[in-house]
CSV table of C-alpha atoms and ligand atoms in Angstrom, one decimal:
chain,number,residue,atom,x,y,z
A,1,UNK,CA,0.2,0.1,-0.1
A,2,UNK,CA,1.3,3.5,-1.2
A,3,UNK,CA,0.5,7.0,0.4
A,4,UNK,CA,1.0,10.2,-1.4
A,5,UNK,CA,1.8,12.3,1.5
A,6,UNK,CA,4.8,14.7,-1.1
A,7,UNK,CA,5.8,15.0,-4.7
A,8,UNK,CA,8.6,13.3,-4.2
A,9,UNK,CA,6.5,10.1,-2.6
A,10,UNK,CA,7.5,9.4,-6.7
A,11,UNK,CA,9.7,9.3,-9.0
A,12,UNK,CA,10.2,11.1,-11.8
A,13,UNK,CA,9.2,7.8,-14.0
A,14,UNK,CA,6.6,7.1,-11.8
A,15,UNK,CA,5.6,11.2,-12.2
A,16,UNK,CA,5.7,10.4,-16.1
A,17,UNK,CA,3.6,7.2,-16.1
A,18,UNK,CA,1.0,9.3,-14.3
A,19,UNK,CA,0.8,11.3,-16.4
A,20,UNK,CA,0.4,9.5,-19.3
A,21,UNK,CA,-1.9,8.1,-17.7
A,22,UNK,CA,-3.3,11.0,-17.2
A,23,UNK,CA,-3.5,12.4,-20.9
A,24,UNK,CA,-4.3,8.5,-21.9
A,25,UNK,CA,-7.5,9.9,-20.0
A,26,UNK,CA,-8.1,13.0,-20.8
A,27,UNK,CA,-8.7,11.6,-24.8
A,28,UNK,CA,-10.3,8.4,-23.5
A,29,UNK,CA,-13.1,9.7,-20.3
A,30,UNK,CA,-15.1,6.4,-21.6
A,31,UNK,CA,-12.7,3.7,-21.7
A,32,UNK,CA,-12.3,4.7,-17.7
A,33,UNK,CA,-15.5,5.2,-16.8
A,34,UNK,CA,-16.8,3.0,-14.7
A,35,UNK,CA,-12.9,1.4,-13.3
A,36,UNK,CA,-13.8,2.2,-9.7
A,37,UNK,CA,-17.2,0.6,-9.5
A,38,UNK,CA,-17.4,-0.3,-6.0
A,39,UNK,CA,-15.0,1.7,-4.1
A,40,UNK,CA,-15.0,4.5,-2.0
A,41,UNK,CA,-13.6,8.2,-1.7
A,42,UNK,CA,-13.8,9.2,1.5
A,43,UNK,CA,-12.3,13.4,1.4
A,44,UNK,CA,-11.8,14.5,5.3
A,45,UNK,CA,-11.3,17.9,5.1
A,46,UNK,CA,-10.3,20.1,7.9
A,47,UNK,CA,-10.1,23.8,6.4
A,48,UNK,CA,-12.2,25.6,3.2
A,49,UNK,CA,-11.9,24.1,0.2
A,50,UNK,CA,-13.4,24.3,-2.9
A,51,UNK,CA,-11.5,23.1,-5.7
A,52,UNK,CA,-9.5,20.7,-4.5
A,53,UNK,CA,-12.4,18.8,-2.7
A,54,UNK,CA,-14.7,19.4,-5.9
A,55,UNK,CA,-11.9,17.6,-7.9
A,56,UNK,CA,-11.2,14.9,-5.6
A,57,UNK,CA,-15.1,14.4,-5.7
A,58,UNK,CA,-15.1,14.3,-9.4
A,59,UNK,CA,-12.3,12.5,-10.3
A,60,UNK,CA,-13.7,9.6,-8.3
A,61,UNK,CA,-17.4,9.9,-9.7
A,62,UNK,CA,-15.9,10.1,-13.3
A,63,UNK,CA,-14.2,6.8,-12.7
A,64,UNK,CA,-17.6,5.5,-11.6
A,65,UNK,CA,-16.5,5.3,-8.0
A,66,UNK,CA,-18.4,6.8,-4.8
A,67,UNK,CA,-17.4,9.5,-2.2
A,68,UNK,CA,-18.2,10.1,1.2
A,69,UNK,CA,-16.8,12.8,3.5
A,70,UNK,CA,-16.8,16.1,5.6
A,71,UNK,CA,-15.7,19.4,4.3
A,72,UNK,CA,-14.8,21.6,7.1
A,73,UNK,CA,-13.9,20.6,11.7
A,74,UNK,CA,-16.9,22.6,12.8
A,75,UNK,CA,-18.9,18.8,11.0
A,76,UNK,CA,-17.3,16.5,12.2
A,77,UNK,CA,-16.4,14.8,15.7
A,78,UNK,CA,-12.7,16.7,15.4
A,79,UNK,CA,-15.1,18.9,16.8
A,80,UNK,CA,-15.7,16.5,20.0
A,81,UNK,CA,-11.8,15.6,20.7
A,82,UNK,CA,-11.4,13.2,18.2
A,83,UNK,CA,-7.6,12.7,16.6
A,84,UNK,CA,-6.7,12.7,13.8
A,85,UNK,CA,-5.2,8.4,13.9
A,86,UNK,CA,-8.3,7.4,15.6
A,87,UNK,CA,-10.4,9.5,12.3
A,88,UNK,CA,-8.1,7.6,10.2
A,89,UNK,CA,-8.8,4.3,11.2
A,90,UNK,CA,-12.1,4.9,11.7
A,91,UNK,CA,-12.6,5.7,7.6
A,92,UNK,CA,-10.2,2.7,7.0
A,93,UNK,CA,-13.4,0.9,7.6
A,94,UNK,CA,-15.5,3.1,5.2
A,95,UNK,CA,-13.3,3.8,2.3
A,96,UNK,CA,-10.6,2.1,-0.3
A,97,UNK,CA,-8.9,5.3,-0.3
A,98,UNK,CA,-9.1,9.0,1.1
A,99,UNK,CA,-7.7,12.6,1.0
A,100,UNK,CA,-7.4,14.4,3.8
A,101,UNK,CA,-6.8,18.7,4.3
A,102,UNK,CA,-6.0,19.7,7.5
A,103,UNK,CA,-4.5,23.3,9.5
A,104,UNK,CA,-1.6,21.6,11.0
A,105,UNK,CA,1.5,20.9,9.2
A,106,UNK,CA,2.4,17.3,8.7
A,107,UNK,CA,-1.0,15.8,9.7
A,108,UNK,CA,-1.5,13.9,6.5
A,109,UNK,CA,1.6,12.0,7.2
A,110,UNK,CA,0.1,10.9,11.7
A,111,UNK,CA,-3.3,10.1,9.5
A,112,UNK,CA,-1.0,7.6,7.2
A,113,UNK,CA,0.4,5.7,9.6
A,114,UNK,CA,-2.8,4.8,11.4
A,115,UNK,CA,-4.5,4.1,8.1
A,116,UNK,CA,-5.4,1.0,6.7
A,117,UNK,CA,-6.0,2.4,2.7
A,118,UNK,CA,-4.2,4.5,1.0
A,119,UNK,CA,-3.9,8.6,2.2
A,120,UNK,CA,-3.6,11.9,0.1
A,121,UNK,CA,-2.1,14.9,1.4
A,122,UNK,CA,-4.6,17.3,0.2
A,123,UNK,CA,-2.6,20.6,2.0
A,124,UNK,CA,-1.0,20.6,5.4
A,125,UNK,CA,-0.9,23.7,6.8
A,126,UNK,CA,1.4,26.0,5.3
A,127,UNK,CA,4.0,23.0,4.5
A,128,UNK,CA,2.6,20.4,1.1
A,129,UNK,CA,0.1,20.2,-1.4
A,130,UNK,CA,1.2,17.1,-3.5
A,131,UNK,CA,-1.6,16.7,-5.7
A,132,UNK,CA,-2.0,20.7,-6.9
A,133,UNK,CA,1.8,19.8,-7.9
A,134,UNK,CA,0.8,16.7,-9.8
A,135,UNK,CA,-1.8,19.8,-11.2
A,136,UNK,CA,0.9,22.2,-11.8
A,137,UNK,CA,3.3,19.7,-13.6
A,138,UNK,CA,0.8,18.2,-15.8
A,139,UNK,CA,-0.3,21.3,-16.7
A,140,UNK,CA,3.5,23.2,-17.9
A,141,UNK,CA,3.8,19.4,-19.6
A,142,UNK,CA,1.0,19.6,-21.4
A,143,UNK,CA,0.6,23.5,-22.6
A,144,UNK,CA,4.8,23.6,-22.9
A,145,UNK,CA,5.8,20.5,-24.0
A,146,UNK,CA,8.5,20.0,-21.3
A,147,UNK,CA,9.4,20.1,-17.7
A,148,UNK,CA,13.1,21.0,-18.2
A,149,UNK,CA,15.2,23.8,-19.2
A,150,UNK,CA,12.6,26.6,-18.2
A,151,UNK,CA,13.0,30.1,-15.7
A,152,UNK,CA,9.8,29.6,-13.2
A,153,UNK,CA,8.9,32.6,-11.8
A,154,UNK,CA,6.7,32.2,-8.4
A,155,UNK,CA,5.0,35.2,-6.8
A,156,UNK,CA,3.4,36.5,-4.1
A,157,UNK,CA,3.3,34.7,-0.7
A,158,UNK,CA,6.4,32.7,-0.7
A,159,UNK,CA,6.7,32.1,2.9
A,160,UNK,CA,3.0,30.6,3.8
A,161,UNK,CA,2.0,28.7,-0.1
A,162,UNK,CA,2.3,25.6,0.2
A,163,UNK,CA,1.4,25.1,-3.4
A,164,UNK,CA,4.6,27.1,-3.7
A,165,UNK,CA,6.7,24.7,-1.7
A,166,UNK,CA,5.7,21.2,-3.1
A,167,UNK,CA,6.2,22.5,-6.9
A,168,UNK,CA,10.0,24.1,-6.0
A,169,UNK,CA,10.7,20.4,-4.6
A,170,UNK,CA,8.9,18.9,-7.5
A,171,UNK,CA,10.7,20.5,-10.4
A,172,UNK,CA,14.6,20.9,-9.5
A,173,UNK,CA,14.6,17.1,-10.5
A,174,UNK,CA,14.3,18.2,-13.7
A,175,UNK,CA,17.0,20.1,-16.0
A,176,UNK,CA,17.9,23.2,-16.3
A,177,UNK,CA,15.4,25.1,-13.8
A,178,UNK,CA,15.8,28.3,-12.4
A,179,UNK,CA,14.2,30.2,-10.3
A,180,UNK,CA,12.9,33.9,-9.7
A,181,UNK,CA,11.2,33.8,-6.3
A,182,UNK,CA,9.6,37.4,-6.3
A,183,UNK,CA,8.2,38.4,-2.8
A,184,UNK,CA,8.3,41.2,0.1
A,185,UNK,CA,11.1,40.5,2.2
A,186,UNK,CA,8.3,39.4,4.9
A,187,UNK,CA,6.9,36.5,2.8
A,188,UNK,CA,10.4,35.0,1.4
A,189,UNK,CA,10.3,31.0,0.8
A,190,UNK,CA,10.9,29.2,4.3
A,191,UNK,CA,14.8,29.1,4.8
A,192,UNK,CA,14.5,24.7,5.3
A,193,UNK,CA,13.1,25.1,0.9
A,194,UNK,CA,16.1,27.3,0.1
A,195,UNK,CA,18.7,25.7,2.1
A,196,UNK,CA,17.4,21.9,1.8
A,197,UNK,CA,15.5,21.7,-1.6
A,198,UNK,CA,17.7,24.8,-4.0
A,199,UNK,CA,21.0,25.4,-2.3
A,200,UNK,CA,21.2,21.4,-1.6
A,201,UNK,CA,20.7,20.3,-4.9
A,202,UNK,CA,22.6,23.4,-6.5
A,203,UNK,CA,19.4,24.7,-8.2
A,204,UNK,CA,19.9,28.4,-10.0
A,205,UNK,CA,17.9,31.3,-8.2
A,206,UNK,CA,17.5,34.5,-7.0
A,207,UNK,CA,14.9,36.0,-4.6
A,208,UNK,CA,13.7,39.7,-5.7
A,209,UNK,CA,11.1,41.5,-5.0
A,210,UNK,CA,10.1,43.2,-8.8
A,211,UNK,CA,7.4,41.5,-10.9
A,212,UNK,CA,8.6,44.5,-13.3
A,213,UNK,CA,12.0,42.7,-14.0
A,214,UNK,CA,11.3,39.3,-13.2
A,215,UNK,CA,8.5,39.4,-16.4
A,216,UNK,CA,10.9,39.5,-19.2
A,217,UNK,CA,13.1,36.3,-18.5
A,218,UNK,CA,10.2,34.0,-17.4
A,219,UNK,CA,9.0,30.9,-19.0
A,220,UNK,CA,6.2,30.5,-16.6
A,221,UNK,CA,5.3,32.5,-13.6
A,222,UNK,CA,3.3,30.6,-10.8
A,223,UNK,CA,1.2,33.3,-9.0
A,224,UNK,CA,-0.2,32.8,-5.8
A,225,UNK,CA,-3.1,34.5,-3.1
A,226,UNK,CA,-1.4,36.5,0.6
A,227,UNK,CA,-2.2,33.4,3.1
A,228,UNK,CA,-4.5,35.4,5.3
A,229,UNK,CA,-5.6,32.2,6.9
A,230,UNK,CA,-1.7,31.8,8.2
A,231,UNK,CA,-1.0,35.2,9.4
A,232,UNK,CA,-0.5,36.2,13.1
A,233,UNK,CA,-2.3,39.3,12.4
A,234,UNK,CA,-4.5,40.5,10.7
A,235,UNK,CA,-2.6,44.4,10.1
A,236,UNK,CA,0.1,42.0,8.5
A,237,UNK,CA,-2.1,41.2,6.4
A,238,UNK,CA,-3.6,43.9,5.4
A,239,UNK,CA,-0.5,45.6,4.8
A,240,UNK,CA,0.6,43.0,2.6
A,241,UNK,CA,-2.2,41.6,0.5
A,242,UNK,CA,-1.9,43.5,-2.3
A,243,UNK,CA,1.7,43.6,-2.8
A,244,UNK,CA,1.8,42.0,-6.6
A,245,UNK,CA,-1.8,42.6,-9.3
A,246,UNK,CA,-0.7,41.2,-12.4
A,247,UNK,CA,-2.2,43.2,-15.0
A,248,UNK,CA,-2.2,43.8,-19.0
A,249,UNK,CA,1.0,46.2,-18.1
A,250,UNK,CA,2.9,44.0,-16.7
A,251,UNK,CA,1.5,41.1,-19.8
A,252,UNK,CA,2.9,43.5,-22.0
A,253,UNK,CA,6.5,42.8,-20.6
A,254,UNK,CA,6.2,39.2,-20.4
A,255,UNK,CA,8.1,36.6,-22.8
A,256,UNK,CA,4.9,35.7,-25.9
A,257,UNK,CA,4.4,32.6,-24.8
A,258,UNK,CA,4.9,32.4,-21.1
A,259,UNK,CA,2.1,31.1,-18.8
A,260,UNK,CA,0.7,32.4,-16.1
A,261,UNK,CA,-0.3,29.4,-13.6
A,262,UNK,CA,-2.6,30.1,-10.4
A,263,UNK,CA,-3.2,27.0,-8.0
A,264,UNK,CA,-7.1,29.7,-7.0
A,265,UNK,CA,-8.4,31.0,-5.4
A,266,UNK,CA,-7.8,34.2,-6.6
A,267,UNK,CA,-8.1,37.4,-4.2
A,268,UNK,CA,-6.7,40.6,-6.0
A,269,UNK,CA,-3.3,39.5,-7.6
A,270,UNK,CA,-4.5,38.8,-11.1
A,271,UNK,CA,-6.8,41.6,-12.4
A,272,UNK,CA,-9.3,39.1,-14.3
A,273,UNK,CA,-9.0,41.6,-17.7
A,274,UNK,CA,-5.6,39.1,-18.0
A,275,UNK,CA,-8.3,36.4,-18.1
A,276,UNK,CA,-9.0,36.4,-21.6
A,277,UNK,CA,-4.8,36.7,-22.3
A,278,UNK,CA,-3.9,33.4,-24.1
A,279,UNK,CA,-1.2,32.7,-21.7
A,280,UNK,CA,-3.5,32.3,-19.1
A,281,UNK,CA,-3.7,29.5,-17.8
A,282,UNK,CA,-5.2,28.9,-14.8
A,283,UNK,CA,-8.3,27.5,-15.1
A,284,UNK,CA,-7.1,25.0,-17.8
A,285,UNK,CA,-5.1,24.2,-14.4
A,286,UNK,CA,-8.4,23.4,-13.0
A,287,UNK,CA,-9.5,20.8,-15.8
A,288,UNK,CA,-6.0,18.6,-15.8
A,289,UNK,CA,-6.9,18.4,-12.4
A,290,UNK,CA,-9.7,16.5,-12.5
A,291,UNK,CA,-7.7,14.5,-15.0
A,292,UNK,CA,-4.5,14.1,-13.0
A,293,UNK,CA,-6.4,13.4,-9.9
A,294,UNK,CA,-8.1,10.6,-11.4
A,295,UNK,CA,-5.1,9.0,-12.8
A,296,UNK,CA,-3.2,8.7,-9.3
A,297,UNK,CA,-6.7,7.5,-7.3
A,298,UNK,CA,-6.4,4.4,-10.3
A,299,UNK,CA,-2.4,3.9,-9.6
A,300,UNK,CA,-2.8,4.1,-4.9
A,301,UNK,CA,-6.2,1.8,-6.1
A,302,UNK,CA,-3.8,-0.2,-8.0
A,303,UNK,CA,-6.5,-1.0,-10.2
A,304,UNK,CA,-5.3,-2.7,-13.3
A,305,UNK,CA,-5.8,-1.5,-16.9
A,306,UNK,CA,-6.1,-3.6,-19.8
A,307,UNK,CA,-4.1,-5.7,-17.9
A,308,UNK,CA,-1.3,-3.3,-16.7
A,309,UNK,CA,-0.5,-2.1,-13.5
A,310,UNK,CA,-1.4,1.9,-13.3
A,311,UNK,CA,2.3,2.7,-12.1
B,401,LIG,C1,-4.4,26.3,-3.0
B,401,LIG,C2,-4.5,25.5,-1.4
B,401,LIG,O1,-5.1,25.4,-0.8
B,401,LIG,O2,-2.9,25.9,-0.9
B,401,LIG,N1,-5.6,26.3,-3.9
B,401,LIG,C3,-5.8,24.7,-3.6
B,401,LIG,O3,-5.8,24.1,-2.9
B,401,LIG,N2,-6.0,25.5,-5.3
B,401,LIG,C4,-3.7,27.8,-3.1
B,401,LIG,C5,-4.2,28.7,-2.2
B,401,LIG,O4,-5.4,28.5,-1.0
B,401,LIG,O5,-3.7,30.0,-2.0
């Protein structure tokens, strides 16, 4: 039995197979429509979510399986004091696979130790968000045709943004990746990412505050929102919240084939006037998220697809 707790739980070759499966699902939806009949996915969301939870549910339903779960800590026994470990032991009796989102870093790891079904980390505090990373990799690979030899700009809240931490960790495994990390000083990437990931792998990167200056260099621009719920003070959030706003003027500084990604939800950091720009792919990214989660469910459930294992 295997889990997905960090994007590094899959080798580059396994990720390649996963994305190939997702691509096949995209082009042959009917072929997969009954592959998970009789299987159940539990979604345990202790933190708000629209995309990730519904994306998992849509993925399982599209495979012919069914879903159960809760969408807030208040509506679960966590409000009575039940531990994540006990909930996961119990859920293992109800479902075949589960996705968990929790405000505490490491919660999915703790839950996986108690579970007897595959556990998917759907976001643990400000730490990791591996299925968003799978979505991001799938989007870049599908639309750029490669995951190597690129300058990737990450902009916004790089301190608390778990999607950023997971994406950096995943991308450093591909050759020729350079990063431009664009944030206010207060929201720079955590030291553990800088030291244990970027510097340990000798990845070229620069930390800058100006989005305008970074724009012309970038092949990918990954925008993120300022993570209000992880700030200790509301005043500090208000001071940071509009630190970057991507608009048409800024887009005019970018390469013709640069792609703009965003894990969503967007607050103010991308002006709606950018949505019609063909380089803005954040809504297409949502669709790729469903295909890659379908591929992930099949893989973790070890389902046979046309006689061959999925991964
Ligand atoms: C992200 C998350 O939850 O970390 N959203 C998502 O899952 N698509 C990003 C965010 O909330 O800013």
